[in-house]
Short mmCIF file of C-alpha atoms in Angstrom, two decimals:
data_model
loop_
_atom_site.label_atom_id
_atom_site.label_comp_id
_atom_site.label_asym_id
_atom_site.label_seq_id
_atom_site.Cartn_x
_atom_site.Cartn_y
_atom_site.Cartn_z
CA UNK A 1 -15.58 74.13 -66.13
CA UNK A 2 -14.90 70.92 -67.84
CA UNK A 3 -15.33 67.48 -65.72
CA UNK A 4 -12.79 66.49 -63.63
CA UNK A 5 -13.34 62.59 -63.92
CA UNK A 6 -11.62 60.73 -66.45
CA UNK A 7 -12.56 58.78 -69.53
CA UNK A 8 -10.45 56.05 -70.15
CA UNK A 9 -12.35 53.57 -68.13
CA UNK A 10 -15.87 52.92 -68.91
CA UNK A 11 -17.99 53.56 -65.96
CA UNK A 12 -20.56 50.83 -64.82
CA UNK A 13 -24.08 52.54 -64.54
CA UNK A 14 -24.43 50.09 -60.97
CA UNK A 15 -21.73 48.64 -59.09
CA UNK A 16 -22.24 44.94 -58.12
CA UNK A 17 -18.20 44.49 -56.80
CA UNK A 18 -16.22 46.87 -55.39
CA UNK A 19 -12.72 47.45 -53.61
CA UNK A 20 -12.02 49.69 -50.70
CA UNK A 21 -8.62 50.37 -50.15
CA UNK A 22 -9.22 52.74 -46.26
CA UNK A 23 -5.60 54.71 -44.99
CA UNK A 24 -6.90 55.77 -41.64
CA UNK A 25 -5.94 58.37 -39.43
CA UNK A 26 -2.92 58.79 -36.65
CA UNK A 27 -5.13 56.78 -33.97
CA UNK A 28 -3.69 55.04 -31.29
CA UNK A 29 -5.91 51.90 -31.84
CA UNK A 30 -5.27 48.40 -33.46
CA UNK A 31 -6.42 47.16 -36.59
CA UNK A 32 -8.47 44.22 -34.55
CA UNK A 33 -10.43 47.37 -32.97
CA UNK A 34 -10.98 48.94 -36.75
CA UNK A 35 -12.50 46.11 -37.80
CA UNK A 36 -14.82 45.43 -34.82
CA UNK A 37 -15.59 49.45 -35.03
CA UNK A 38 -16.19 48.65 -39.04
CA UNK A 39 -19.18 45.96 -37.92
CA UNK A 40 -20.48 48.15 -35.29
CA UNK A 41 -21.11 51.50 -37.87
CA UNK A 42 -21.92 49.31 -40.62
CA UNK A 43 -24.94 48.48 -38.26
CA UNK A 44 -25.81 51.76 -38.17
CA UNK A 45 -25.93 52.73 -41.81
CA UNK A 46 -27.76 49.19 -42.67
CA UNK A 47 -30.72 50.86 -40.58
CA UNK A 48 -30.35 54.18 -42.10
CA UNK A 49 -30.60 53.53 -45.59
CA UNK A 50 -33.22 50.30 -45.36
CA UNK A 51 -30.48 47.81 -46.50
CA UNK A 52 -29.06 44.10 -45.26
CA UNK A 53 -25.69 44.41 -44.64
CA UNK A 54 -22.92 41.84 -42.89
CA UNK A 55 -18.72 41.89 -42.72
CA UNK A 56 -17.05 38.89 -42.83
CA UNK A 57 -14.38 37.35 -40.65
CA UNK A 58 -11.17 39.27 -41.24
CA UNK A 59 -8.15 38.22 -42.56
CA UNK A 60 -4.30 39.47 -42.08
CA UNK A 61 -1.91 39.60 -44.57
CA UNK A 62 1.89 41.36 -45.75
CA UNK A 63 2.98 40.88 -41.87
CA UNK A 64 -0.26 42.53 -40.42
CA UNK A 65 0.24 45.63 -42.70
CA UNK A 66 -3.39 44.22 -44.24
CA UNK A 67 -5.96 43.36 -42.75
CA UNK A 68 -8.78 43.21 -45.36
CA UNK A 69 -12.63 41.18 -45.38
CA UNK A 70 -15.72 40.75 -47.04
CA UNK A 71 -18.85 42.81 -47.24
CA UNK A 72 -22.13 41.80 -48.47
CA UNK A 73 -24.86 44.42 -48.56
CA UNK A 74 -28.52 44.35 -50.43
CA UNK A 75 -31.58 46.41 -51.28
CA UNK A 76 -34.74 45.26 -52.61
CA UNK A 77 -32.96 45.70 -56.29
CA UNK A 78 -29.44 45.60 -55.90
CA UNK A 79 -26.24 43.43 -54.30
CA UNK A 80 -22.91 44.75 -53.93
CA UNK A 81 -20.28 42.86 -52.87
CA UNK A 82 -16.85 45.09 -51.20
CA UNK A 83 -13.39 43.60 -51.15
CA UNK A 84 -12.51 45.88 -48.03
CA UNK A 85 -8.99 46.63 -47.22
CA UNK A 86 -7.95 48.39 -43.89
CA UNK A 87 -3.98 49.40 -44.43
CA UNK A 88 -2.78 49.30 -41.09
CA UNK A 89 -0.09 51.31 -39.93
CA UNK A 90 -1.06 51.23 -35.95
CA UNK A 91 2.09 49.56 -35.49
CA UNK A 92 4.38 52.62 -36.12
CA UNK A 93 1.89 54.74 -33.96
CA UNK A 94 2.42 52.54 -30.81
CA UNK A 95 5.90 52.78 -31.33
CA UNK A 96 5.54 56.59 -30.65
CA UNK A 97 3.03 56.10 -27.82
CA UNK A 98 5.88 53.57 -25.94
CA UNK A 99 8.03 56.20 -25.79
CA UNK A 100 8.87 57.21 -22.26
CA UNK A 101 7.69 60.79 -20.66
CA UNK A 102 11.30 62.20 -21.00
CA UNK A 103 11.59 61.51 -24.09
CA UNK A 104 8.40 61.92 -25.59
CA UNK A 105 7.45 65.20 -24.40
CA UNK A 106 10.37 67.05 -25.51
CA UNK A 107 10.24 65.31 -29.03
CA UNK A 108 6.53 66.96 -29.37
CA UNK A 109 7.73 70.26 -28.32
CA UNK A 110 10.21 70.30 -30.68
CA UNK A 111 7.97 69.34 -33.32
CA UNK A 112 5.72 72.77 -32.73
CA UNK A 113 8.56 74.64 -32.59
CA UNK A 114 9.35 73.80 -35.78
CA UNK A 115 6.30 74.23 -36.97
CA UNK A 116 6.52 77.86 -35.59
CA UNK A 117 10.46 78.33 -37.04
CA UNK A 118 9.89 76.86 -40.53
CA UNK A 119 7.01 79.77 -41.19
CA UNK A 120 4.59 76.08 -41.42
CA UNK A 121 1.85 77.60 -39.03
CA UNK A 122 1.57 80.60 -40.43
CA UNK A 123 0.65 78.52 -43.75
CA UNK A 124 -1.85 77.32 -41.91
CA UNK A 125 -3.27 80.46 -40.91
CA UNK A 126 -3.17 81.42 -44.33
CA UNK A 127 -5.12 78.37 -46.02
CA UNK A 128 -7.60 77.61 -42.86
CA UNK A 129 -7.41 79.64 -40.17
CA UNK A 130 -9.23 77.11 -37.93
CA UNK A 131 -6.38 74.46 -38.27
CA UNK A 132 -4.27 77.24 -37.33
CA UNK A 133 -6.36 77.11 -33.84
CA UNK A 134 -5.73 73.72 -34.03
CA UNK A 135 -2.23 74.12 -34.35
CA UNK A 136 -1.88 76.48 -30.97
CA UNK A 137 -4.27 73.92 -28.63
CA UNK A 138 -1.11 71.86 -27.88
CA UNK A 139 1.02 74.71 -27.97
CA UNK A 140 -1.19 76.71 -25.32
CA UNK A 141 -0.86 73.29 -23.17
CA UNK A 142 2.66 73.64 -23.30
CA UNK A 143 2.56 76.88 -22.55
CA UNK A 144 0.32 76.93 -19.50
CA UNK A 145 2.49 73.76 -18.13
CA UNK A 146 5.15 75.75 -18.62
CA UNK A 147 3.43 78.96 -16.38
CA UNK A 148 2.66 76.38 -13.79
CA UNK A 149 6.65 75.08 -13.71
CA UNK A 150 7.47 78.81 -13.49
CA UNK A 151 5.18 79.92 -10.48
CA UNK A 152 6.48 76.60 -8.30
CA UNK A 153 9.89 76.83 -8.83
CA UNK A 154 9.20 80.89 -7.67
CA UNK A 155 7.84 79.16 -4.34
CA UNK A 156 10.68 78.44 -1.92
CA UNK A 157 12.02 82.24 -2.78
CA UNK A 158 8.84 82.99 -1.78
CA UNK A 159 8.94 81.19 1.21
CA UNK A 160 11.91 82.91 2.29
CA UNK A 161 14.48 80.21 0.84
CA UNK A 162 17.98 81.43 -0.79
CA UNK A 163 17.91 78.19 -2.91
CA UNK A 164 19.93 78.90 -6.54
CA UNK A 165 17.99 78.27 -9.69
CA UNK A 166 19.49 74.95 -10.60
CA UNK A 167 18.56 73.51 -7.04
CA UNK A 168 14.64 74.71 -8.25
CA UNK A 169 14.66 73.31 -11.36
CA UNK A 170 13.31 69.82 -10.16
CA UNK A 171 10.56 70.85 -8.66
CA UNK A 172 9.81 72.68 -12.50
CA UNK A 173 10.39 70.19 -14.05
CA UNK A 174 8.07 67.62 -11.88
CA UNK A 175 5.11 70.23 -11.86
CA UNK A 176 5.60 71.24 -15.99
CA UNK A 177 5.66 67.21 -16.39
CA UNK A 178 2.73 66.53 -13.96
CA UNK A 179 0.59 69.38 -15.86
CA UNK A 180 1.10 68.04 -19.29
CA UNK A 181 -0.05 64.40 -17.64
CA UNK A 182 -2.54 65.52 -15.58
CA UNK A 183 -4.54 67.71 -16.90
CA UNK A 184 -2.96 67.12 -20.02
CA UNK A 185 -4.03 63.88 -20.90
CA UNK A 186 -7.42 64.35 -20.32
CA UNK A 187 -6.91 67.26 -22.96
CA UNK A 188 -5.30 65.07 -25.30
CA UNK A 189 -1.91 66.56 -24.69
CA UNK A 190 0.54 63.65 -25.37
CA UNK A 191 -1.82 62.30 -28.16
CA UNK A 192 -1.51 65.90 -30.23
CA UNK A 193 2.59 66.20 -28.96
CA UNK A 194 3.11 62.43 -30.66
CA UNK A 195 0.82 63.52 -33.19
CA UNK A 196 2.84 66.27 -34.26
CA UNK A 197 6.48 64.85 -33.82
CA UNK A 198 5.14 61.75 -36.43
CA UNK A 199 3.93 64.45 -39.11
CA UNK A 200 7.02 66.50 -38.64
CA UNK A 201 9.22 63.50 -38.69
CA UNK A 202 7.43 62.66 -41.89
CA UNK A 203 7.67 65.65 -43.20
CA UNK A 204 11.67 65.85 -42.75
CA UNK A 205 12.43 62.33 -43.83
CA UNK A 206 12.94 61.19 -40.59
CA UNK A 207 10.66 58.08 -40.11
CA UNK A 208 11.96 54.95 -42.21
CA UNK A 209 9.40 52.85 -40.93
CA UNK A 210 7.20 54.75 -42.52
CA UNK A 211 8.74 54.64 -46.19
CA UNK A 212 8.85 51.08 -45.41
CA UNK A 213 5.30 51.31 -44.54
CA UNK A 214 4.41 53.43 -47.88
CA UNK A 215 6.15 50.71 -50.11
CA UNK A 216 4.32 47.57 -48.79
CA UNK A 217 1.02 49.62 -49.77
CA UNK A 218 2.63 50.71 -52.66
CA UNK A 219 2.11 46.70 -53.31
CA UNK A 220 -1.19 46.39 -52.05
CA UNK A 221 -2.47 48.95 -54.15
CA UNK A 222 -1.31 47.12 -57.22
CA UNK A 223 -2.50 44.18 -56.09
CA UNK A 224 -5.88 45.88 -55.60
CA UNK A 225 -5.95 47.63 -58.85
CA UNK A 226 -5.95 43.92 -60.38
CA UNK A 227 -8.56 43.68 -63.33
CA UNK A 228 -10.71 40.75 -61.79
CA UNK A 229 -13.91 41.23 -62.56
CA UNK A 230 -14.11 44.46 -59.64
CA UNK A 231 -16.29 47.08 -61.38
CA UNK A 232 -14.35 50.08 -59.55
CA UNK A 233 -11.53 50.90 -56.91
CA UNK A 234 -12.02 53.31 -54.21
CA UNK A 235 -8.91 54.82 -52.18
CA UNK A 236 -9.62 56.24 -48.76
CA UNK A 237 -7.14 58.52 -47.07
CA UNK A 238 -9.01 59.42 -43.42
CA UNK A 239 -7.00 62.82 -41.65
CA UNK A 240 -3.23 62.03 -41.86
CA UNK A 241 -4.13 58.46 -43.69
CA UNK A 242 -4.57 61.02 -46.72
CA UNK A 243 -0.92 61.51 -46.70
CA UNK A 244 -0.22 58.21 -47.07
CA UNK A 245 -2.97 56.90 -49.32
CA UNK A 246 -1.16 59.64 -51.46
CA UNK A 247 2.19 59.01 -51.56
CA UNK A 248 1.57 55.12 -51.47
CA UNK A 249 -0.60 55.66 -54.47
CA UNK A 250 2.27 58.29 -56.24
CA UNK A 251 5.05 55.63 -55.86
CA UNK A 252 2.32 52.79 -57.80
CA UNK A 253 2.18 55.23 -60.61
CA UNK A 254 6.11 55.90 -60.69
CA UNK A 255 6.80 52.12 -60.39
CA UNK A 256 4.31 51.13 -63.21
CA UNK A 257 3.29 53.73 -64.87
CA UNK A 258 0.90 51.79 -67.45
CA UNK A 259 -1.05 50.05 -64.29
CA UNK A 260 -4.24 52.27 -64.29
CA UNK A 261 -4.38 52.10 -67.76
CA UNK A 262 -5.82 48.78 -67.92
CA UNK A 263 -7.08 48.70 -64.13
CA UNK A 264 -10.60 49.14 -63.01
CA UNK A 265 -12.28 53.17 -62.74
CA UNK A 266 -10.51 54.41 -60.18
CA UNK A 267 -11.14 56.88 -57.54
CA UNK A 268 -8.96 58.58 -54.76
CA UNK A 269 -11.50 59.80 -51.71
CA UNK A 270 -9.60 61.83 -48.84
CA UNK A 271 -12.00 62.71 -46.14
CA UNK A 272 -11.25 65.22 -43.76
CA UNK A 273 -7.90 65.36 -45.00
CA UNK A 274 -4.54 66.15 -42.89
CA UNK A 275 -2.80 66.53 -46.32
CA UNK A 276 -1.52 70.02 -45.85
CA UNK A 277 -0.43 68.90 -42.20
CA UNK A 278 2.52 67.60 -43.55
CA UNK A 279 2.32 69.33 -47.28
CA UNK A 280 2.92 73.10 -46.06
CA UNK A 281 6.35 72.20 -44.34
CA UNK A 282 9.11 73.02 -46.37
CA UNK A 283 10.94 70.06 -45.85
CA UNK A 284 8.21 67.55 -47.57
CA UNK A 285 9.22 67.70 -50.93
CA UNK A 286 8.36 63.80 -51.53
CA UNK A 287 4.73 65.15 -50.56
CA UNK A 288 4.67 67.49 -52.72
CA UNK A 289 6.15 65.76 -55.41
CA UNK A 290 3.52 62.85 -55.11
CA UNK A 291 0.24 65.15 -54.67
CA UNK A 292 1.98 66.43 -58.46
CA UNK A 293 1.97 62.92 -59.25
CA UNK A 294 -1.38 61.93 -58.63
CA UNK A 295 -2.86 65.39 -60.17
CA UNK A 296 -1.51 65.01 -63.56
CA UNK A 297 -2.80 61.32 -63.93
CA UNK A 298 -5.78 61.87 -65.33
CA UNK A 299 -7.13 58.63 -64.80
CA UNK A 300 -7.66 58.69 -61.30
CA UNK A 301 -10.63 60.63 -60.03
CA UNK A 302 -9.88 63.06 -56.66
CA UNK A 303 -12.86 63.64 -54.23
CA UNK A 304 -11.63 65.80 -51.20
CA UNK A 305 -14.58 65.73 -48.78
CA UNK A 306 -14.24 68.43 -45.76
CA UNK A 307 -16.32 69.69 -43.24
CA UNK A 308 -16.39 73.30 -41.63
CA UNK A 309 -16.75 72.25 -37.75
CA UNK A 310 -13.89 70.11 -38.49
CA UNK A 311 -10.75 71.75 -36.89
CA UNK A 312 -8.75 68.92 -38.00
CA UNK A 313 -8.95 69.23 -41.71
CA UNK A 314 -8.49 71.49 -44.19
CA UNK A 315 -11.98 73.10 -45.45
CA UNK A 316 -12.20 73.39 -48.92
CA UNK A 317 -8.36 73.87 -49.89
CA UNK A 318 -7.27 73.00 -53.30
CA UNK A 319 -3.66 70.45 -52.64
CA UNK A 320 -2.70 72.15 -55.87
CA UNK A 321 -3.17 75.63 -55.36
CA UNK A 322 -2.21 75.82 -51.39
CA UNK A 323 1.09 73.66 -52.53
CA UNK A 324 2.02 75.87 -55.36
CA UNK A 325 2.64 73.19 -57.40
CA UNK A 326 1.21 74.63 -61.25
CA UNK A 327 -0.58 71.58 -62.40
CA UNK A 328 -3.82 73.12 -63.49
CA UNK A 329 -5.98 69.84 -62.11
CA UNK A 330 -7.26 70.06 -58.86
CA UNK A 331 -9.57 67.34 -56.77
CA UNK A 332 -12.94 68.01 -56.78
CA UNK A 333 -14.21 69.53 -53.14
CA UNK A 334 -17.27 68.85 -51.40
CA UNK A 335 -18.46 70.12 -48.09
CA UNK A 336 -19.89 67.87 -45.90
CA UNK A 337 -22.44 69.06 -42.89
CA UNK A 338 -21.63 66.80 -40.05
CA UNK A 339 -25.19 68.12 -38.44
CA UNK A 340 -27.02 66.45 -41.80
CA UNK A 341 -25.63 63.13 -41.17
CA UNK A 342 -26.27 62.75 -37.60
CA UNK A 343 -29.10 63.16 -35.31
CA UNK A 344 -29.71 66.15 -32.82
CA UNK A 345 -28.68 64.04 -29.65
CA UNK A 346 -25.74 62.13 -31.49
CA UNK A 347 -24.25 66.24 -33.25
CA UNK A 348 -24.89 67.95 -29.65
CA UNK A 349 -23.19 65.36 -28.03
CA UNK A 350 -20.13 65.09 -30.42
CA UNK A 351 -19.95 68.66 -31.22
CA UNK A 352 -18.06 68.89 -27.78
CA UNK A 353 -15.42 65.96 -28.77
CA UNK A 354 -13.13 67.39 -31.54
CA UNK A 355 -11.48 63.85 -32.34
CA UNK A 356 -15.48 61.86 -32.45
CA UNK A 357 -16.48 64.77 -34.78
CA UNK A 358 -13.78 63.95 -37.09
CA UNK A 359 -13.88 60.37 -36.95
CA UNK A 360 -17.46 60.81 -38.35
CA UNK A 361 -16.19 61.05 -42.01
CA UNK A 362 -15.30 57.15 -41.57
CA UNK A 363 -18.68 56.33 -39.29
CA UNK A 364 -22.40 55.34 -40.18
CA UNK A 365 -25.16 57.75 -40.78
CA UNK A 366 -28.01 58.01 -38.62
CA UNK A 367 -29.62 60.39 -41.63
CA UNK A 368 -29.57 59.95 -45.04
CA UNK A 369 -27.12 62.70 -46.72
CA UNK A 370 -25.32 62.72 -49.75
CA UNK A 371 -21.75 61.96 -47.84
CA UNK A 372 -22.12 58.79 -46.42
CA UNK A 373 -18.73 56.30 -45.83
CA UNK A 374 -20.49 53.07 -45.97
CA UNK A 375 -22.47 53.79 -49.47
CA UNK A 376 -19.45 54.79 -51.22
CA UNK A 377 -18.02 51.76 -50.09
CA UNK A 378 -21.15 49.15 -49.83
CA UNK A 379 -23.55 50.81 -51.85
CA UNK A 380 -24.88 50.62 -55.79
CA UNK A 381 -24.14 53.90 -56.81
CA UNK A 382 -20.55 54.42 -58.99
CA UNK A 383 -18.20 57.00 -57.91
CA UNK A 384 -18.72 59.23 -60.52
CA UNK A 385 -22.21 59.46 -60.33
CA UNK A 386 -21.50 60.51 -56.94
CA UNK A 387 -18.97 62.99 -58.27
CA UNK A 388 -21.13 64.32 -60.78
CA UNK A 389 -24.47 65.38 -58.54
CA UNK A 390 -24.41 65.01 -54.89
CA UNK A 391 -28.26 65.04 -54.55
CA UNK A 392 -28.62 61.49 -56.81
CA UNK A 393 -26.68 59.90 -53.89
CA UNK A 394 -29.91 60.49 -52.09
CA UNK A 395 -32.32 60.65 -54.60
CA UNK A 396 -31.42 57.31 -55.69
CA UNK A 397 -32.94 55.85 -53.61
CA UNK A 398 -36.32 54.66 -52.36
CA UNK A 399 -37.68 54.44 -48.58
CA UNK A 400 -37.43 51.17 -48.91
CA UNK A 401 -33.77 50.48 -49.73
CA UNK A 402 -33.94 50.10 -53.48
CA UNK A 403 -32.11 51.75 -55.94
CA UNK A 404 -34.14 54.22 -58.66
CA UNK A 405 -31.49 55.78 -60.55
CA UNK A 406 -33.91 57.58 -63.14
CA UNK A 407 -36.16 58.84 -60.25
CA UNK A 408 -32.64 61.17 -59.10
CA UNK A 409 -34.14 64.74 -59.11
CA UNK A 410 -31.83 66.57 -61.34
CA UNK A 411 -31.03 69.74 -59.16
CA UNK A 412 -28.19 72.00 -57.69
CA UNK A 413 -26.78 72.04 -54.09
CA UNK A 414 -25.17 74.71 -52.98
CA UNK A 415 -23.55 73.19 -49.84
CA UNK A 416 -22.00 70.45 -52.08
CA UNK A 417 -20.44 73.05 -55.21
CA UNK A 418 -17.27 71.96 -56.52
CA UNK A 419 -14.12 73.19 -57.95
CA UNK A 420 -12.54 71.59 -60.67
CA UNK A 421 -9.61 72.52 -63.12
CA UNK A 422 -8.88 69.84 -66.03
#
């Protein structure tokens, strides 16, 4: 099949500056905590791959939207310098999370049943059957929350009491409410109802805070793509930060089309990706209608990393062929085994946590392994060599930290095959 990655941009053979543009997932944390989390796991790869690393201070900018710093991180042969940019949209997630009990928890329910109504989970049973799963742990919450309501408000006619219906409903109501609390929040029940009620909402148009949202990045993006001396451009798009990295990217290209023409290589690199989340509902036509967008611009590179223990993603589905949308182009896939990248204790222990799992696509390495975050966005190699043979990104390089490009062992991996339509 021919190559995937475009031409127009000559492609440095080592990158000595780069920009990181990260769109991370719904997470009910602040940017400060990113950042902080950022140093911490950048740690952790520095030991991994025999490299100095440090982040700078951080800095805020567009109204907090931004918050973006320096890293500096060396080899025995090599210095890269990263312009990193975290686009921050913990702002409109809080707003979801200060929403009171009563109104919250019917909002989330509403936003499954739709799901169920619009024929969207069944689309999801279709393309990955394990984000189907997914897609029923909140609903089987609900469910047994709602079994629980049932059985106590069948307790004073138990008891011998003649009390009507309506008279029984608040005691329901208190026990379905204290269920989906307790336990409920220890199984992540109002995280997965807001969850769900934001994609939804984004899905249906519903959320201008978060168009506003899409066109400040829309101008950070630009601003990123700047030709200043950057050798390539990365784009990030974490779980449901894929959706936005999209469609911020999409408007860019419909608001100056000639930008990537003359910008640096650029790359788009959604890990673990939510896309379809949102994409599968029929009411996201602007989705759809910027995945098209990005496809047919031939320019930009599209590396769609998933993982099969990840319930949250979708493994291995082509954006172009799951949204029916004809272009002929799809991103190139990679699989990604979580268990390679992390050590026996560390994979046992977060096998059990669905959400730490997942968050491992944006986390240091405690192994060396071809997908590793903080070498795409710290390390020597370009993108597209990393597009073009998984095994160089390891193969590269030494014990020692430095980079051998012609020592790479020119050979095939199986886990890493991809699937590519120019």
């Amino acid at each position: 099949m021919p190559d995937a990655r475009p031409q127009a941009a000559a492609e440095p053979s080592i990158v000595r500056r780069r920009r990181v543009l990260l769109f991370g997932g719904y997470e009910h944390v602040p940017a400060a905590m990113q950042y902080r989390r950022v140093v911490r796991e950048l740690g952790r790869a520095a030991a991994t791959w025999s490299m100095w690393a440090e982040a700078g201070p951080p800095r805020i900018s567009r109204g907090g939207a931004v918050q973006s710093w320096t890293i500096r991180a060396c080899g025995p042969n090599w210095r890269v310098e990263t312009d990193f940019r975290y686009c921050a949209w913990d702002d409109l997630i809080a707003t979801d999370f200060a929403r009171p009990d009563w109104k919250a928890l019917p909002l989330g329910i509403a936003a499954l049943v739709d799901v169920l109504l619009t024929g969207t989970a069944f689309r999801y049973f279709r393309h990955n059957w394990r984000y189907g799963l997914f897609y029923l742990y909140p609903l089987a919450i609900v469910a047994l929350a709602a079994a629980f309501a049932w059985l106590a408000a069948g307790i004073p006619q138990k008891m011998g009491s003649a009390l009507p219906w309506i008279a029984r409903l608040p005691l329901a109501l208190a026990v379905f409410w204290l269920v989906l609390r307790w336990p409920g929040d220890r199984l992540l029940a109002r995280y997965m109802l807001n969850d769900w009620t934001f994609a939804i909402g984004v899905a249906r148009g519903w959320r201008p805070d978060y168009r506003d949202r899409i066109a400040v990045f829309c101008e950070e993006i630009a601003d990123g793509l700047a030709d200043d001396g950057v050798d390539e451009v990365v784009i990030i798009g974490h779980s449901l930060g894929a959706v936005l990295a999209v469609e911020a990217l999409a408007g860019l290209l419909a608001l100056r089309p000639g930008l990537v023409a003359t910008a640096p290589p650029l790359t788009l690199m959604t890990v673990g990706s939510s896309l379809l989340k949102v994409g599968l509902h029929p009411s996201a036509r602007d989705l759809r209608g910027a995945v098209r967008t990005v496809l047919e611009e031939k320019r930009i590179a599209w590396l769609d990393c998933t993982s099969i223990v990840d319930v949250l993603n979708f493994y291995r589905c082509d954006p172009d062929r799951a949204l029916g949308l004809g272009v002929g182009r799809s991103p190139v896939l990679r699989t990604v085994k979580m268990r390679a990248m992390l050590g026996e204790a560390s994979y046992a222990r977060f096998k059990r946590n669905f959400l730490r799992l997942h968050r491992q696509f944006v986390m240091g390495n405690e192994r060396r392994y071809h997908y590793d975050f903080f070498m795409v966005c710290c390390g020597p190699m370009p993108m597209a060599g990393r597009i073009a043979n998984l095994t160089l990104a390891v193969d590269n390089f030494g014990a020692d930290g430095s980079y051998l490009p012609a020592a790479g062992a020119e050979r095939s991996d199986a886990d890493g095959e991809a699937v590519r339509r120019d």
